[in-house]
Structure formats: structure tokens, C-alpha cells
Amino acid sequence: MLDIKFIRENPEVVKQGILNKNEKDTVDEILALDKKRRSLLQNTEELKAQKNKVSAEVGRLKKAGESTDHIFEEMRKVADEIKEIDDELRTINEKLNSLLTWVPNLPHNSVPIGKSAEDNVQVREWLPEDFKQEDDEKKLDHIQLGKKLNILDFERGAKISGSGFPVYVGKGATLERALINFMLDYHLQNHGYTEILPPFLVNKESMTGTGQLPKMADDMYTCEKDELYPIPTAEVPITNMHRDEMLAEKDLPIKYVGYSACFRREAGSYGKESKGFLRVHQFNKVEMVKIVYPENSYDELEGLVSDAEDILKALKIPYRILMLCSGDLSFAAAKCYDIETWSPAENKWLEASSCSNFEDFQARRANIKFKPSEGGKPMFAHTLNGSGLATSRLMVSILENYQTPEGKIIVPPVLQKYTGFNLID
RNA sequence: GGAGGGGUGGCAGAGUGGUUGAAUGCGGCGGUCUUGAAAACCGUUGAGUCUUCGCGGGCUCCGGGGGUUCGAAUCCCUCCCCCUCCGCCA
């Protein structure tokens, strides 16, 4: 959520930001409602001041044993008038708030202006020392490997749940579990995070707090009867842990890392892009969440990306970092880096992580504040999160990059103590 | 699922219709004392919003929403959450 005061004072900046993000500009409508709201507010508050004054007077008169009947008739009228204005005010507030929840966060100044993913800017690329690309065309893709080695079963997943719900079998399941444990341990031991294992179903307030609702309503699953939503990412429960809380500056930065299954409807995506692991409805992810002092948030973003990179370096998976352009930024993000891992069989880069700074956009929605140590007014914290990382796309890269000419998989050395085996055949 | 109890400021906890935005304690901040710290003592300390260049002033907020009343933390309705006991159960 943007600060209404900021919108009021910088309408052109907000409009430009919305435009750069390919979102709908409702600024003029918002400003008109805001103006109306303030005028009604002044109106009703004046009447309320009068009411309060008279009511206090009644108290005094009663104590003195004097008659108060003559006052009541008049005050009843004032009370009615207040009610009328407040009703109108309520309608306007609801409309205004609903419009505000649809206004995206504005891109940070350092973000390149662009329309789509084509305009994203590569920041750097990392390849393992012994990385070779010659034999790529001979390599099996992850679906072929999964079938051949009997470690992934997409067909049975489709039977028991539907397409996009993969089943991990045997060593495939163990490898997945090893990967999750490795990533969690790595962040805990080397990057100073605190582990969280969050609920996988959250309420509407949480979904709104991090910005998934209302815009992404069609992309999430719902449990209507209980008004709960299966989480699309652990970002939601973890960030919302501190919803409606007043933190102390000395608590910051808060750094959490947590595993969760992630559930996404992926409404409207079909075809080649969606085969195998490339697009699934349920996947596993280790997520990092930071709640930080505003001034430090861009440094913390760089740190977040580097924390995710460390995992790929340890696994020796080729990757590149992209800075998303304004048009490709998600609704709540001010700046975002995507990390893409190399898939030799697909012959392309696959998004395995997204690291974003939301500045105070989520904090304002979720009401996450802190008291500055130096005193003064409470401030909204800045929130960030990044995948560290999502296993499905990463698994594609691991399987494909670690396959032998015979179509077996060598378990990446750092995972071997977690799997208990070093070859899948 | 049944019965009962409870949700008040950063935290703990008083307060049951009229200067109560809220006693008190803790915590925070400032100070005295001290070589320094602790302790002790003194002072100070809720949030949001509107208005004003500023000083200031107004309004709202005691789980959420609605109602009664001239006036509600306090009474009524409703929803949510937490705790205790019983039942059921992975």
C-alpha cells in the first residue's frame, strides 16, 4: 500500500510509476475520493466536537441537580446529522481503501524502465570451473531422466491430484528432501537466519498483508468453508508473523528462513512451458524473509541475493542474475533480482529464485512497525524476501547438469551426506 | 462438539454509563548520585488521522463490526481469537 499522503503530494510520480509497471492508473479517482473524504471528515468532526462539549456540560448540570431536558432535543438532531455524514464517509472510505489496495508499489530509481521480461538486465553470470556446454544436445531432459530412473512420476501425480502435482519416488524423494535440508542448514549455519516452519494455510488478512490479495485472487487455491488459503510461498506466513506488531529498532534486522510447500493455481498457463517441473501447482521452496531498518533495505537486498547464490555455488550449478525491469516487477516489489539456473536439455535459463525489496509497501499493509531507538514516531519497517531456493526448477538443473553419458545422476557432493548415496541409477 | 472464563497502552494489569486516553507496575527515554556501571531517587513516555507555514487545536481508537444513549472501555447484538474443564481424535 502506498501512503495516501504521498499520493496526494506526488500524484505525477505515482502515475509514472504505475505506468512503468503496466498497471491501472486510478490516481485521479483516488484523489477525488480523498478530497471528498477530508471535507466530510471536517464536517462530522466539527459536529462531534460540539456533541462532546455539550455532553460534558450535561454531566456537570446533572451533578448540580439542574434540568437538562432542553438540551436533549437539540443534541438528538446533531447525533442524527453525525450519523448521516459518517455513513457517507464509511462508503467513501471503503471505496478508497479498495482502490488503494489495487495500487502497486512503485519501482525504485535504480530499476530499468521496460515493458516485459525482454527488458530485464543481466547483472552477472556464474559458471562452475569445469563447466562445459558441448554435449548439451545429447543430454536427457529432467522428464526423461525422471522416468528412466524412476524417481519422478508425473502421471501418477496427475491421477491422484491433477496435472502439475509431481510425485517424487525413491531416490528422487530422498534427493528432494536432502536438497531442502541442505539449503536450510546452509542458511542457518552461514548466513545467520532463524528457522521457521510455518502453517501452510493462512487467512485473508495475511494474504492481503503481503499483497497477494486482492490482485492475485485467481492464482491461489481457496478453502472456502474455512476462509483459508494454501500459501503460494512461505513469504506469506513468515512476513505476517509480525503483522500488527510494534517492534523495537534493536530487534532489526529480523532474518528468517523457512521451508514450505507452495501451492499455485497458475490459471491460464498451458503448453510447452508447463511440462514436467517447469510449471507445477505444488512445489517445495526454502524462503528467506527479512524485516529491516528502512535505510538498510537495499544493502539487505544485495545480501539476500548473495545468500541465494551461495547455495548454487555450493551445488556448482550455472546461474545468472537478472535485474527485473519495471514492467516485469511483481505488484508489491520495488526492486527484484531473479536468479536463473541453467537447463542444458531445455537449452535455457530457468527462474529458481526471486529476491525482492518491498520497502514499506507490505509493512504498511500488514502494519509492521518499529520504534526508533533515538525516540520519535514509530516507522514502518522494510520487508524483503527471496527464494533460497525453489526446488522444482533447481531440481531440473541438478538432474540435467549432473547426468552421466549413461543417463545416471551423480549426487552433487554437498548433498551426499544428506542423501546417504552418491549415484542415482 | 459441550460447559465456563477472558481479550485494555511496548509488556503486565486496574477500571462496569459522565474531565478515564485510561490508575499502578515493568520496560523505554532524560536527569541526579557514581571514577564508570548497577542500585536508589526525580522527571518523562500510546497510536492514528484532520487542520495549521509553525505554535497549537479537533476527531477517532480499550479484539472486529453493528446498536442503545445527550454521553459507552463500561449496557445490548454479532463475529473473531485466547485460556480452563469434559468429549472426540492424528
mmCIF file of C-alpha atoms (C1' of nucleotides) in Angstrom, chain B:
data_model
loop_
_atom_site.group_PDB
_atom_site.id
_atom_site.type_symbol
_atom_site.label_atom_id
_atom_site.label_comp_id
_atom_site.label_asym_id
_atom_site.label_seq_id
_atom_site.Cartn_x
_atom_site.Cartn_y
_atom_site.Cartn_z
ATOM 1 C "C1'" G B 1 -18.555 -30.771 19.650
ATOM 2 C "C1'" G B 2 -20.360 -29.342 25.148
ATOM 3 C "C1'" A B 3 -19.588 -26.007 29.641
ATOM 4 C "C1'" G B 4 -17.207 -21.900 31.724
ATOM 5 C "C1'" G B 5 -13.566 -17.699 31.824
ATOM 6 C "C1'" G B 6 -11.152 -13.849 29.197
ATOM 7 C "C1'" G B 7 -9.360 -10.181 25.132
ATOM 8 C "C1'" U B 8 -7.481 -2.697 27.845
ATOM 9 C "C1'" G B 9 -1.145 1.398 26.029
ATOM 10 C "C1'" G B 10 5.789 -1.687 24.022
ATOM 11 C "C1'" C B 11 4.543 -5.539 28.066
ATOM 12 C "C1'" A B 12 1.855 -6.810 32.648
ATOM 13 C "C1'" G B 13 -2.571 -5.244 34.865
ATOM 14 C "C1'" A B 14 -6.764 -1.837 37.326
ATOM 15 C "C1'" G B 15 -11.083 0.220 35.749
ATOM 16 C "C1'" U B 16 -18.713 -1.569 34.997
ATOM 17 C "C1'" G B 17 -22.667 4.790 31.922
ATOM 18 C "C1'" G B 18 -20.395 11.467 32.720
ATOM 19 C "C1'" U B 19 -12.852 15.743 32.803
ATOM 20 C "C1'" U B 20 -10.717 7.844 32.106
ATOM 21 C "C1'" G B 21 -6.975 8.165 26.510
ATOM 22 C "C1'" A B 22 -7.311 5.371 30.638
ATOM 23 C "C1'" A B 23 -4.703 4.085 37.829
ATOM 24 C "C1'" U B 24 -0.409 1.118 39.028
ATOM 25 C "C1'" G B 25 3.922 -1.746 37.912
ATOM 26 C "C1'" C B 26 7.658 -3.150 34.290
ATOM 27 C "C1'" G B 27 10.187 -1.571 30.060
ATOM 28 C "C1'" G B 28 11.981 2.908 27.154
ATOM 29 C "C1'" C B 29 13.963 7.926 27.256
ATOM 30 C "C1'" G B 30 16.202 12.229 30.136
ATOM 31 C "C1'" G B 31 18.479 13.610 34.737
ATOM 32 C "C1'" U B 32 20.717 13.323 39.984
ATOM 33 C "C1'" C B 33 24.230 10.315 42.508
ATOM 34 C "C1'" U B 34 28.958 7.316 40.811
ATOM 35 C "C1'" U B 35 35.919 7.027 38.515
ATOM 36 C "C1'" G B 36 32.396 4.003 35.381
ATOM 37 C "C1'" A B 37 28.295 0.773 35.784
ATOM 38 C "C1'" A B 38 24.425 -1.240 38.815
ATOM 39 C "C1'" A B 39 21.057 0.127 42.632
ATOM 40 C "C1'" A B 40 18.293 4.186 44.508
ATOM 41 C "C1'" C B 41 15.785 8.709 43.597
ATOM 42 C "C1'" C B 42 13.415 12.635 40.316
ATOM 43 C "C1'" G B 43 11.176 13.704 35.695
ATOM 44 C "C1'" U B 44 9.199 11.945 31.113
ATOM 45 C "C1'" U B 45 6.853 8.284 27.869
ATOM 46 C "C1'" G B 46 0.305 5.393 23.497
ATOM 47 C "C1'" A B 47 -1.295 5.296 18.306
ATOM 48 C "C1'" G B 48 -3.864 7.046 14.012
ATOM 49 C "C1'" U B 49 -5.988 10.978 11.459
ATOM 50 C "C1'" C B 50 -7.647 16.032 10.017
ATOM 51 C "C1'" U B 51 -6.244 21.135 10.221
ATOM 52 C "C1'" U B 52 -2.022 24.988 10.539
ATOM 53 C "C1'" C B 53 3.998 27.562 7.434
ATOM 54 C "C1'" G B 54 4.641 26.703 12.765
ATOM 55 C "C1'" C B 55 2.754 27.095 17.829
ATOM 56 C "C1'" G B 56 -1.461 24.757 18.596
ATOM 57 C "C1'" G B 57 -6.289 22.736 18.085
ATOM 58 C "C1'" G B 58 -10.076 18.957 16.693
ATOM 59 C "C1'" C B 59 -11.644 13.934 15.983
ATOM 60 C "C1'" U B 60 -11.054 8.584 16.446
ATOM 61 C "C1'" C B 61 -9.059 4.296 18.892
ATOM 62 C "C1'" C B 62 -9.790 -0.271 25.382
ATOM 63 C "C1'" G B 63 -10.260 -7.822 19.906
ATOM 64 C "C1'" G B 64 -13.535 -6.695 14.804
ATOM 65 C "C1'" G B 65 -18.397 -4.953 13.244
ATOM 66 C "C1'" G B 66 -23.263 -3.071 14.494
ATOM 67 C "C1'" G B 67 -26.754 -0.974 18.196
ATOM 68 C "C1'" U B 68 -28.876 1.694 22.820
ATOM 69 C "C1'" U B 69 -27.884 6.799 24.981
ATOM 70 C "C1'" C B 70 -27.365 13.829 25.226
ATOM 71 C "C1'" G B 71 -22.945 10.805 26.637
ATOM 72 C "C1'" A B 72 -20.021 3.890 26.183
ATOM 73 C "C1'" A B 73 -13.656 0.726 27.837
ATOM 74 C "C1'" U B 74 -18.175 0.238 30.893
ATOM 75 C "C1'" C B 75 -25.081 -1.779 28.620
ATOM 76 C "C1'" C B 76 -27.204 -4.898 24.196
ATOM 77 C "C1'" C B 77 -26.455 -7.879 19.490
ATOM 78 C "C1'" U B 78 -22.993 -10.371 16.355
ATOM 79 C "C1'" C B 79 -18.363 -12.239 14.651
ATOM 80 C "C1'" C B 80 -13.159 -13.486 15.678
ATOM 81 C "C1'" C B 81 -9.325 -15.052 18.883
ATOM 82 C "C1'" C B 82 -7.130 -16.994 23.533
ATOM 83 C "C1'" C B 83 -7.411 -19.909 28.210
ATOM 84 C "C1'" U B 84 -9.569 -23.926 31.575
ATOM 85 C "C1'" C B 85 -12.520 -28.440 32.111
ATOM 86 C "C1'" C B 86 -15.220 -32.509 29.518
ATOM 87 C "C1'" G B 87 -15.841 -35.374 24.928
ATOM 88 C "C1'" C B 88 -13.600 -36.938 20.272
ATOM 89 C "C1'" C B 89 -9.051 -37.657 17.770
ATOM 90 C "C1'" A B 90 -3.659 -37.752 14.262
#
